[in-house]
Short mmCIF file of C-alpha atoms and ligand atoms in Angstrom, two decimals:
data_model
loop_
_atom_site.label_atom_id
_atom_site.label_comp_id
_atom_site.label_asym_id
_atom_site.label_seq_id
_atom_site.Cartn_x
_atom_site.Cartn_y
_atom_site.Cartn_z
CA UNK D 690 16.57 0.29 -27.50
CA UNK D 691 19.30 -2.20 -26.51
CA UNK D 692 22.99 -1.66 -27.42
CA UNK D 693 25.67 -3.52 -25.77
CA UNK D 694 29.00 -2.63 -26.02
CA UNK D 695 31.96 -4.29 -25.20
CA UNK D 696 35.32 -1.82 -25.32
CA UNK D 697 38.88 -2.20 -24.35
CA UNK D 698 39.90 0.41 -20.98
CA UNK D 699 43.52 1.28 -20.66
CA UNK D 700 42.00 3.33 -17.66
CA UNK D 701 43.94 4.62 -14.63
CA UNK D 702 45.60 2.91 -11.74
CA UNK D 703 44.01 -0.77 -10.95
CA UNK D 704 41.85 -0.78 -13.80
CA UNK D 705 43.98 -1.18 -17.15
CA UNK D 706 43.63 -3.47 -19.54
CA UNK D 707 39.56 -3.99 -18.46
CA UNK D 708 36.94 -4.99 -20.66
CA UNK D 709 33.45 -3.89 -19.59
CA UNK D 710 30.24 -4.07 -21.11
CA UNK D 711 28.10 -1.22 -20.81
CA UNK D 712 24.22 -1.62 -21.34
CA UNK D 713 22.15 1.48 -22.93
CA UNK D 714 18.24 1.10 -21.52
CA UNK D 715 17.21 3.87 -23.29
CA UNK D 716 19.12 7.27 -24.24
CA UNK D 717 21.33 8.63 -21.94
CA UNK D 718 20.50 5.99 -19.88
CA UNK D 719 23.23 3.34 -18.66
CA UNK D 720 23.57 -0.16 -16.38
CA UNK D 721 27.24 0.99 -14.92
CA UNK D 722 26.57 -1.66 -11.68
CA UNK D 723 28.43 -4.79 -10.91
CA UNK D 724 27.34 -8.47 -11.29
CA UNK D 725 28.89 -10.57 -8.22
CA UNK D 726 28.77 -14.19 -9.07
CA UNK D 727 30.26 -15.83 -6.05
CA UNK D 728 28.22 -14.30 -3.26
CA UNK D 729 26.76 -16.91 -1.56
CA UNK D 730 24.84 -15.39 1.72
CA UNK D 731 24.07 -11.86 2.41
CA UNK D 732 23.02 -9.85 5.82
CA UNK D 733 25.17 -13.46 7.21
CA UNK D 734 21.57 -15.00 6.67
CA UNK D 735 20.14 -15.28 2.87
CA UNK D 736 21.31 -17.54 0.96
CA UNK D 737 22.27 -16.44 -2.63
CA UNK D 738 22.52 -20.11 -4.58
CA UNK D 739 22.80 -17.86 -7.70
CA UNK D 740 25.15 -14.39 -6.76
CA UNK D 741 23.58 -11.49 -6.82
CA UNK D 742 23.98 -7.84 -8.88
CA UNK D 743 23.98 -4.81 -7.48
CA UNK D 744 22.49 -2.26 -10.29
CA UNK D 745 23.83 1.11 -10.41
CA UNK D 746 22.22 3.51 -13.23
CA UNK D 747 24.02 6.42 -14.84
CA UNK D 748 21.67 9.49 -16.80
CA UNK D 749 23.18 11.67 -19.13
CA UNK D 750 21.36 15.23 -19.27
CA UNK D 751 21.58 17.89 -21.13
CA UNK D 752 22.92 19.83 -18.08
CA UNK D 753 23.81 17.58 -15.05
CA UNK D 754 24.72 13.90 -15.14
CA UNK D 755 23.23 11.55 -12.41
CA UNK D 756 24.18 8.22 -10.66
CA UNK D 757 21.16 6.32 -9.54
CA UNK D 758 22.41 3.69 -6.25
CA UNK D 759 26.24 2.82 -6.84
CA UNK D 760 27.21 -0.62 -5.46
CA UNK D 761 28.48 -3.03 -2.67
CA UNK D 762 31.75 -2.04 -0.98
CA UNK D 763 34.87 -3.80 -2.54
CA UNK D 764 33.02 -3.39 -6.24
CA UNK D 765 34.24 0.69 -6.50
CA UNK D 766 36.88 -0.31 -9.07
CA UNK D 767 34.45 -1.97 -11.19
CA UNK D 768 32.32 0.80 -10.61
CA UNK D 769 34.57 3.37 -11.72
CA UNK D 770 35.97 1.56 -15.32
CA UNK D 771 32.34 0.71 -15.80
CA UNK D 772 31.52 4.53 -15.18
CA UNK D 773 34.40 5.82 -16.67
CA UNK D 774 33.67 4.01 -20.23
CA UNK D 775 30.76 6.84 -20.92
CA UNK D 776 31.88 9.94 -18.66
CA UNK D 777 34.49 10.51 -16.56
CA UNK D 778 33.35 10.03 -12.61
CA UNK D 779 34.20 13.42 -11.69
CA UNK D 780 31.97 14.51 -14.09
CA UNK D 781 28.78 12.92 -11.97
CA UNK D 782 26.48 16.08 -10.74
CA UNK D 783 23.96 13.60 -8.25
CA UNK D 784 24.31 11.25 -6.94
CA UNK D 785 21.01 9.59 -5.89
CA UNK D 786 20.61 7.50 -2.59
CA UNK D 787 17.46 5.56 -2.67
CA UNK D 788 18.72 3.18 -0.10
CA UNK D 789 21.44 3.46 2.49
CA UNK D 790 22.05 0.00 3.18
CA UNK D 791 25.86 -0.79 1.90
CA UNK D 792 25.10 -3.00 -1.13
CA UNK D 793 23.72 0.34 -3.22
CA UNK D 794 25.61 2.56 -0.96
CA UNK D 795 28.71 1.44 -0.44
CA UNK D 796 30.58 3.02 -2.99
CA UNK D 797 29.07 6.36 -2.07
CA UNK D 798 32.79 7.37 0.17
CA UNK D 799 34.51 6.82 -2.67
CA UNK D 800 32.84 8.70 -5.80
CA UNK D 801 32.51 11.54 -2.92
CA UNK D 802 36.11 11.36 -2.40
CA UNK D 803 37.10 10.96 -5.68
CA UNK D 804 34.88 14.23 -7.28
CA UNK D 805 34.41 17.17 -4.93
CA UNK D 806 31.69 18.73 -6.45
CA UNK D 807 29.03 16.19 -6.30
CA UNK D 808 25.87 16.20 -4.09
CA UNK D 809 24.29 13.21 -2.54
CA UNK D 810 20.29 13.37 -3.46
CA UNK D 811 18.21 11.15 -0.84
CA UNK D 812 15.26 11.91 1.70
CA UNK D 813 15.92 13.63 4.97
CA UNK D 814 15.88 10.30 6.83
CA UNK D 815 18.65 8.76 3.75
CA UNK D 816 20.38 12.19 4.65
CA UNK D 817 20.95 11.19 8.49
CA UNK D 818 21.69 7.56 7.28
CA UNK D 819 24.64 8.89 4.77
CA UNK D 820 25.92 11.17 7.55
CA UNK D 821 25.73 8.16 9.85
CA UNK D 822 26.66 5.20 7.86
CA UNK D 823 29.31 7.11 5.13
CA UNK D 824 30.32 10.24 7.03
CA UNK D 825 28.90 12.70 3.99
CA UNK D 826 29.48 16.07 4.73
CA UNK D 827 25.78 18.19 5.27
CA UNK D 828 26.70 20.43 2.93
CA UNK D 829 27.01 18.23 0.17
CA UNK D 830 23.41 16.61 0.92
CA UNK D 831 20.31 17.65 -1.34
CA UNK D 832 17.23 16.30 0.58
CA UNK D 833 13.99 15.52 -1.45
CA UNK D 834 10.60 15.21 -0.52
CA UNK D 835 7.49 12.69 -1.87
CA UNK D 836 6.95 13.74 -5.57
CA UNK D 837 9.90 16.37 -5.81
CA UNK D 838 11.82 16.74 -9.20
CA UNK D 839 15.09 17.76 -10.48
CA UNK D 840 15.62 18.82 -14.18
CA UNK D 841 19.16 17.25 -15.33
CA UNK D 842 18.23 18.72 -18.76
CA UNK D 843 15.74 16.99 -21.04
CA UNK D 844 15.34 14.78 -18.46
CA UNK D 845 13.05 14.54 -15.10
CA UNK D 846 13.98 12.85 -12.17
CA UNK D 847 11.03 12.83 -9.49
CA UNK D 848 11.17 11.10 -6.58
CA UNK D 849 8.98 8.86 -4.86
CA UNK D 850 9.11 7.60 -1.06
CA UNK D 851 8.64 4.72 -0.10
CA UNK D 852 9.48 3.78 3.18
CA UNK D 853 10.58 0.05 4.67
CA UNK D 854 10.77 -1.23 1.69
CA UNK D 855 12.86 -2.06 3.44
CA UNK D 856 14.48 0.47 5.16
CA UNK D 857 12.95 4.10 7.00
CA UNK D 858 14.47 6.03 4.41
CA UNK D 859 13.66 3.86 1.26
CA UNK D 860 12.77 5.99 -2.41
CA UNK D 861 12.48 5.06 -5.70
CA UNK D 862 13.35 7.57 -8.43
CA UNK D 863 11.51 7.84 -11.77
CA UNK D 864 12.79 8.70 -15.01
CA UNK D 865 9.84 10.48 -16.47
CA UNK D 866 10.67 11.03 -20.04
CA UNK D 867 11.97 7.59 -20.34
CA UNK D 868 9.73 5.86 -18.19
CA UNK D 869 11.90 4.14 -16.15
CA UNK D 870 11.29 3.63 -12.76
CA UNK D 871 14.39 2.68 -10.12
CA UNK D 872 13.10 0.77 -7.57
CA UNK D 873 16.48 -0.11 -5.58
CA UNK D 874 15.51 -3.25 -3.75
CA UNK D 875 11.66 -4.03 -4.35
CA UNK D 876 11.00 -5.59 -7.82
CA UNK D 877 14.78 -7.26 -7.16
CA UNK D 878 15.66 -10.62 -7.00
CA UNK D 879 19.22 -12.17 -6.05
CA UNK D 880 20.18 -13.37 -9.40
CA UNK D 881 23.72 -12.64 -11.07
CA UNK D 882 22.51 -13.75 -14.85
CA UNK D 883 20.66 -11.86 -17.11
CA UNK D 884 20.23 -8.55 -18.10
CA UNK D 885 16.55 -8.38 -18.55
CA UNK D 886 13.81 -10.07 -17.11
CA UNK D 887 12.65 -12.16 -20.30
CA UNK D 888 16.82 -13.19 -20.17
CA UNK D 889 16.13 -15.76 -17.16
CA UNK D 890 13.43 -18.62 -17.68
CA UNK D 891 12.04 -19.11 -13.91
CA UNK D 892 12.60 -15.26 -12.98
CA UNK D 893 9.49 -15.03 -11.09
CA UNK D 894 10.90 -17.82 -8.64
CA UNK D 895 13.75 -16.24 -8.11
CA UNK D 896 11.73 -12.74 -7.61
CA UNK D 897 9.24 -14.32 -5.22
CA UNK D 898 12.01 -15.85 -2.87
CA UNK D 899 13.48 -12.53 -3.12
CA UNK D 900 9.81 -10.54 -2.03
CA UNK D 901 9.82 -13.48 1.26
CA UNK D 902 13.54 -12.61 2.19
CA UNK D 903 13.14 -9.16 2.30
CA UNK D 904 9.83 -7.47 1.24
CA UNK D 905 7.30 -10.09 2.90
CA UNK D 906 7.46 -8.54 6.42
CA UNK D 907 6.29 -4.83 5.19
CA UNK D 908 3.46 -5.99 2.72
CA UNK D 909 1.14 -3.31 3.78
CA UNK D 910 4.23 -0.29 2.82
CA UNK D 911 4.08 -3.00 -0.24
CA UNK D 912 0.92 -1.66 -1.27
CA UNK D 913 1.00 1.86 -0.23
CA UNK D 914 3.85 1.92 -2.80
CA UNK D 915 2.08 -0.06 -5.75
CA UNK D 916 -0.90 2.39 -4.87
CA UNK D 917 1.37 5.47 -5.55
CA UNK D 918 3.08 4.30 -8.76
CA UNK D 919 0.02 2.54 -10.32
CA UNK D 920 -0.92 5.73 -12.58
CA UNK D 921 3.00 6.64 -13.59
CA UNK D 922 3.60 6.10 -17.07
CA UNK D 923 6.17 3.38 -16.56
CA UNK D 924 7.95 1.39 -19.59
CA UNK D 925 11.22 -0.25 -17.88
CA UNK D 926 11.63 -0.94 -13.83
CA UNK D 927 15.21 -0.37 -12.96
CA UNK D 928 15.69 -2.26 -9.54
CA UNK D 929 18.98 -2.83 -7.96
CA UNK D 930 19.23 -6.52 -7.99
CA UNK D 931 19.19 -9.00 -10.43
CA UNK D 932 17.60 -8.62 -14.18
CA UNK D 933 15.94 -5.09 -15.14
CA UNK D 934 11.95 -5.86 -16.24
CA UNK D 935 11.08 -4.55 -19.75
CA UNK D 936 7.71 -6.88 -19.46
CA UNK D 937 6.24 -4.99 -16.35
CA UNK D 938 3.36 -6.65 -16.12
CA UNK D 939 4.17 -9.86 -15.07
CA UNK D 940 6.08 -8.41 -12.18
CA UNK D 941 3.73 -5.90 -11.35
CA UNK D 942 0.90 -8.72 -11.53
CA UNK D 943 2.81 -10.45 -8.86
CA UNK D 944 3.80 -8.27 -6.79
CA UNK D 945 -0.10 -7.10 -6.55
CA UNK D 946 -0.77 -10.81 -4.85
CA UNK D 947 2.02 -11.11 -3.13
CA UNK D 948 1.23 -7.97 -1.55
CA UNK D 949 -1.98 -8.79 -0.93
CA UNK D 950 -1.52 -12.10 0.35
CA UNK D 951 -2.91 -14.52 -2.02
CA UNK D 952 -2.40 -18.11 -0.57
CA UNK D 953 -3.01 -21.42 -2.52
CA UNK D 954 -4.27 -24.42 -1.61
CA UNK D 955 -0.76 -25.07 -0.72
CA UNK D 956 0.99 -26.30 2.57
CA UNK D 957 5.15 -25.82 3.43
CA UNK D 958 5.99 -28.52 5.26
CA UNK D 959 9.12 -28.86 7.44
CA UNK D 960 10.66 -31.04 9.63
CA UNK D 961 13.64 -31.94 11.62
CA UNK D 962 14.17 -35.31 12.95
CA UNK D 963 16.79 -37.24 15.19
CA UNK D 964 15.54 -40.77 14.79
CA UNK D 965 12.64 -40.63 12.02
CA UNK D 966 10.07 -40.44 14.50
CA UNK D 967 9.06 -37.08 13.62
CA UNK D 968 10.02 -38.01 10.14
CA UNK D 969 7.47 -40.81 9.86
CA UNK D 970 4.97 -38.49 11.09
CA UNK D 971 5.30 -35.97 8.94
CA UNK D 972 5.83 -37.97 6.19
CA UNK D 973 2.12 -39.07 6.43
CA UNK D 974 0.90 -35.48 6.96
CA UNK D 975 2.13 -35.06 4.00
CA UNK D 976 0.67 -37.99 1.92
CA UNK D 977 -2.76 -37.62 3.62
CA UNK D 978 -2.50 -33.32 2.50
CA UNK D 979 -1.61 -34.70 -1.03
CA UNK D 980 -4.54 -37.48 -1.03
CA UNK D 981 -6.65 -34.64 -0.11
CA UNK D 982 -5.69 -32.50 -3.39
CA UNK D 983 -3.28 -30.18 -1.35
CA UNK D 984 -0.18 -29.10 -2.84
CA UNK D 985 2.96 -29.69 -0.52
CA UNK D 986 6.79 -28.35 -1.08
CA UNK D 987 8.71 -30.24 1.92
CA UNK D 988 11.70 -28.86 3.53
CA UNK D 989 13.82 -31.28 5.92
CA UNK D 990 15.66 -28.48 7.61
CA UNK D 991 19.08 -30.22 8.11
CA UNK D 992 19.65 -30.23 4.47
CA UNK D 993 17.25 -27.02 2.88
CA UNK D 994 17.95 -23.95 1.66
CA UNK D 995 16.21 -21.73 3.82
CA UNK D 996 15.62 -19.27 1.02
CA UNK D 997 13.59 -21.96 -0.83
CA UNK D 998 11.36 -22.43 1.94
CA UNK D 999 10.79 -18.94 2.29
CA UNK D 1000 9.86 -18.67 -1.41
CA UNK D 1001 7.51 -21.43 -0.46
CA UNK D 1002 6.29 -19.69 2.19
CA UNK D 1003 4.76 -16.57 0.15
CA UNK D 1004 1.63 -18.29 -1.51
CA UNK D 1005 1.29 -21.14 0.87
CA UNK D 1006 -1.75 -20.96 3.39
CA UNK D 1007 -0.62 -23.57 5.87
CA UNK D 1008 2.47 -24.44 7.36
CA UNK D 1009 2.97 -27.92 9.47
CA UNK D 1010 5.76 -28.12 11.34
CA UNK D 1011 7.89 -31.35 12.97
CA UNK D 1012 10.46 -31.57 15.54
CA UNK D 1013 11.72 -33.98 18.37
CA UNK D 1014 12.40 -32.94 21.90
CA UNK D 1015 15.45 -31.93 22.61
CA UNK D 1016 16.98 -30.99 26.13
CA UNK D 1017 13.19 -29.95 27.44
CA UNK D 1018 12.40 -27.80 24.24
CA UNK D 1019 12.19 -27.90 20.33
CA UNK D 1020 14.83 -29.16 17.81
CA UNK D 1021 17.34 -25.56 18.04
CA UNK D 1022 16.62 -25.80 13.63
CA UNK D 1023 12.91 -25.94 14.30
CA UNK D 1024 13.27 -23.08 16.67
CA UNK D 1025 15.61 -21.16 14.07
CA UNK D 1026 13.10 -21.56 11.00
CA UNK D 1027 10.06 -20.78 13.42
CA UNK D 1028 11.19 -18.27 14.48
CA UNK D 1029 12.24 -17.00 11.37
CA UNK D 1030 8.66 -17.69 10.18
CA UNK D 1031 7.36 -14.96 12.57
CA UNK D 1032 9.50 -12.47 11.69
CA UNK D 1033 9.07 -12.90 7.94
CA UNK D 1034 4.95 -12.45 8.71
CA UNK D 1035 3.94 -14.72 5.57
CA UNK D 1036 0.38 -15.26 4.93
CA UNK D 1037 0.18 -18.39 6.61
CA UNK D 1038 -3.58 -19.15 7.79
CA UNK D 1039 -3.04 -22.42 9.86
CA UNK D 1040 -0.39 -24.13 10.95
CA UNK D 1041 0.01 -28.18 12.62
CA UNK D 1042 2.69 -29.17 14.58
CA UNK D 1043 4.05 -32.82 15.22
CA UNK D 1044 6.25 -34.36 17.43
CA UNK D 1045 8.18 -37.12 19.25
CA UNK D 1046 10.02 -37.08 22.15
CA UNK D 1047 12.62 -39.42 24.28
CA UNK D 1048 11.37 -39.35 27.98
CA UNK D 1049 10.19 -35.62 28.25
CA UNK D 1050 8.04 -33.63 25.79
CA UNK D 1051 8.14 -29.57 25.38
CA UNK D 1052 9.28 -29.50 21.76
CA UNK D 1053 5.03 -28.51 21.40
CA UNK D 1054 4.61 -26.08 24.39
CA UNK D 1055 7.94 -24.87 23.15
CA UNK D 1056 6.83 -24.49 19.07
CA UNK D 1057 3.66 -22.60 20.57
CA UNK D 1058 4.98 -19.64 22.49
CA UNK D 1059 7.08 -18.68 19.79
CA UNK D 1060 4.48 -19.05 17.18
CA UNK D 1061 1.77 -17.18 18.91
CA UNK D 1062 0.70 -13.96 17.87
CA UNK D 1063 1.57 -14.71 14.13
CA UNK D 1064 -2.37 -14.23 13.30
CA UNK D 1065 -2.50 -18.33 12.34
CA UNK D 1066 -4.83 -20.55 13.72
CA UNK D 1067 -2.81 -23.78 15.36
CA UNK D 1068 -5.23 -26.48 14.01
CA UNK D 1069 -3.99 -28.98 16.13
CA UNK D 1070 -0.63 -30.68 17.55
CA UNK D 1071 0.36 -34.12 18.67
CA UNK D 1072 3.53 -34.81 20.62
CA UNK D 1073 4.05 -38.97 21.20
CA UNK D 1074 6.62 -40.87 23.19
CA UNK D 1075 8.95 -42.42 20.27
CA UNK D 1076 7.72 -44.18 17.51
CA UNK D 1077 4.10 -43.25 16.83
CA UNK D 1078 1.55 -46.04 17.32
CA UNK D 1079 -1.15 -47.32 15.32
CA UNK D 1080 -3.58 -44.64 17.11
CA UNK D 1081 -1.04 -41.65 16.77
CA UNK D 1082 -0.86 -42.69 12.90
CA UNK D 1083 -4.96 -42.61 12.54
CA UNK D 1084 -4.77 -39.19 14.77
CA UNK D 1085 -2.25 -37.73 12.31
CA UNK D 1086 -4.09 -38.80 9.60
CA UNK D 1087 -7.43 -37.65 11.00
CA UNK D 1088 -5.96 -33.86 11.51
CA UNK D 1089 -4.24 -33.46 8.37
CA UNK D 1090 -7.70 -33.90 6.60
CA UNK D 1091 -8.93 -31.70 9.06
CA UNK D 1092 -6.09 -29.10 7.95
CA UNK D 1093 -7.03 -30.21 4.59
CA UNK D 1094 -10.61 -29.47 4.71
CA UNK D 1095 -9.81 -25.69 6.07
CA UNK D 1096 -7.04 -24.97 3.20
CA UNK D 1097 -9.27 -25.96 0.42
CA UNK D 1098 -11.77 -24.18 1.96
CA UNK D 1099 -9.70 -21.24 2.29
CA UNK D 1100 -9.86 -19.90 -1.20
FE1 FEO O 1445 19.80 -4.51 -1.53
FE2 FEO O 1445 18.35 -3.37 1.22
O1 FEO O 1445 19.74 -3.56 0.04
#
């Protein structure tokens, strides 16, 4: 059941004259978060081409009323006329942490402040994280363990841990009579629009770049938590960002290869280059991939998004990589967005590296010892003196169909 309602606040202090919309998921059950269009990086490192929300959830029992996450500091005022157009805040019983990290707990000082009787709910490690991050008084902490409920009246909240996904301390919380499941970050995406998932047309882009910024490094916690959810009962997922998924399938579907790893016959491809050198040779890496029925998506890394890449990076099983010489090592972008490859752990099964130099090589030797020990096999490399010759051109061309051979073969 979907009702939206739009109605007029002459609320307290900052807040009069607001109009908020307040969306009922099911009954008793409310979106109260905050949709923040003109965020354009978060952690000073992820892009966010298309804002972000952060998703708070307020249930209504019979006996206790419950916040689920609250949202990103500087949003409590929106939080609170939101709130305050179904209960009054101080009327909130729990509040439940499943995250500590600012942009669902944020506004946690605040509502604490503001209402003197309510309890933060979280796990023992979110309990050392809200006494660390949001100075929360012990006493007011109720700590739950793996598969604990609370009754709020007529309604069950059990909770569900899940750690690094992406933090120690991580939980989601399911709604059982209403089958909702609030996943804080995992199932997000960074996406401002839509309310539900079947509201944006290329959600599952959006929701795979999200998995590579943030989920990709802790696939196998991935599917320890898909494991321990498969058999709940679940109608809606609630996550914290972006639109809230009444078609669970598709999500779950993709979140099951993601987690897994499932590659394509795919290759990211990305490059710097000073005077085209690298450029050229990439360039036919490329073509010579495509000629040999291999998908490409091509980043040049002066002028990419790095989130797209990263998207790119979650089904692709190769990754070639191009950058000049530069003061005895690698291009400093190449270095970034390797580097950022490692830590990100994507599925990557072989990787080729190309470049040019001045006078001095090392951009290779360089690309090498920050790339080893990702679990990829380096199928080759070439490193030429400027412009590549005639014989560096049939060498590139002869290990990209090489590469070739070993994606396609890689099903
Ligand atoms: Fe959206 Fe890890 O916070």
């Amino acid at each position: 059941m979907l009702r939206l309602y739009s109605i007029s606040n002459y609320g307290i202090m900052v807040f009069k004259m607001e109009w908020r919309n307040i969306l009922e998921i099911s009954d008793g059950v409310y979106w109260v978060g905050v949709k923040d269009w003109d965020r354009r990086l978060f952690d000073s490192l992820i892009p966010l081409p298309k804002g972000t929300s952060y998703n708070a959830y307020l249930v209504i029992g019979d006996n206790w009323k419950v916040l689920v996450d609250t949202v990103n500091p500087g949003f409590e005022a929106e939080l609170h006329s939101r709130i305050s157009r179904i209960i009054d805040p101080e009327e909130i019983d729990y509040i439940v942490m499943n995250h500590a990290e600012p942009d669902h707990a944020g506004a946690i000082p605040y509502l604490m402040r503001i209402n003197d009787k309510a309890k933060l709910v979280t796990t023992p490690r979110g309990a050392k994280m809200a006494q660390t991050y949001y100075s929360v008084d012990e006493k007011r902490i109720v700590t739950v363990t793996d598969q604990e409920r609370i009754s709020i009246g007529g309604k069950t909240l059990r909770f569900i841990e899940a750690p690094m996904l992406h933090w120690p301390e991580t939980m989601f919380t399911y709604l059982e009579e209403d089958g909702i499941l609030f996943s804080c970050d995992f199932f997000g995406s960074h996406l401002a629009a839509g309310f539900f998932d079947d509201e944006v047309e290329d959600l599952l882009v959006h929701a795979q770049r999200y998995w590579g910024e943030i989920m990709m490094p802790f696939r196998s916690m991935g599917g320890k938590a898909l494991e321990k959810i498969k058999d709940l009962n679940i109608r809606v997922i609630a996550p914290s960002h972006g639109p809230i998924h009444r078609n669970i399938r598709r999500i779950l579907d993709a979140y099951q290869g993601w987690v897994r790893g499932d590659t394509k016959s795919k290759a990211s491809i990305i490059y710097v280059s000073m005077w085209r050198h690298t450029e050229s040779m990439i360039q036919l890496a490329a073509e010579t991939l495509m000629a040999e029925g291999v998908n490409v998506a091509i980043y040049n890394l002066t002028v990419s998004d790095i989130g797209d890449l990263v998207k790119d990076l979650v089904d692709s099983r190769a990754i070639v990589i191009g950058a000049p010489t530069v003061l005895g090592g690698a291009h400093p972008l190449a270095v970034y967005a390797s580097y950022l490859i490692k830590a990100l752990r994507p599925p990557l099964r072989y990787m080729l590296l190309l470049s040019s130099y001045g006078w001095g090589g090392g951009a290779i030797r360089h690309l090498r010892g920050i790339l080893e020990g990702t679990g990829s096999e380096i199928v080759g490399s070439i490193e030429v003196n400027g412009p590549p010759s005639a014989d560096d051109m049939n060498r590139i061309i002869e290990l990209s169909r090489t590469l070739a051979q070993k994606i396609k073969g890689g099903e």
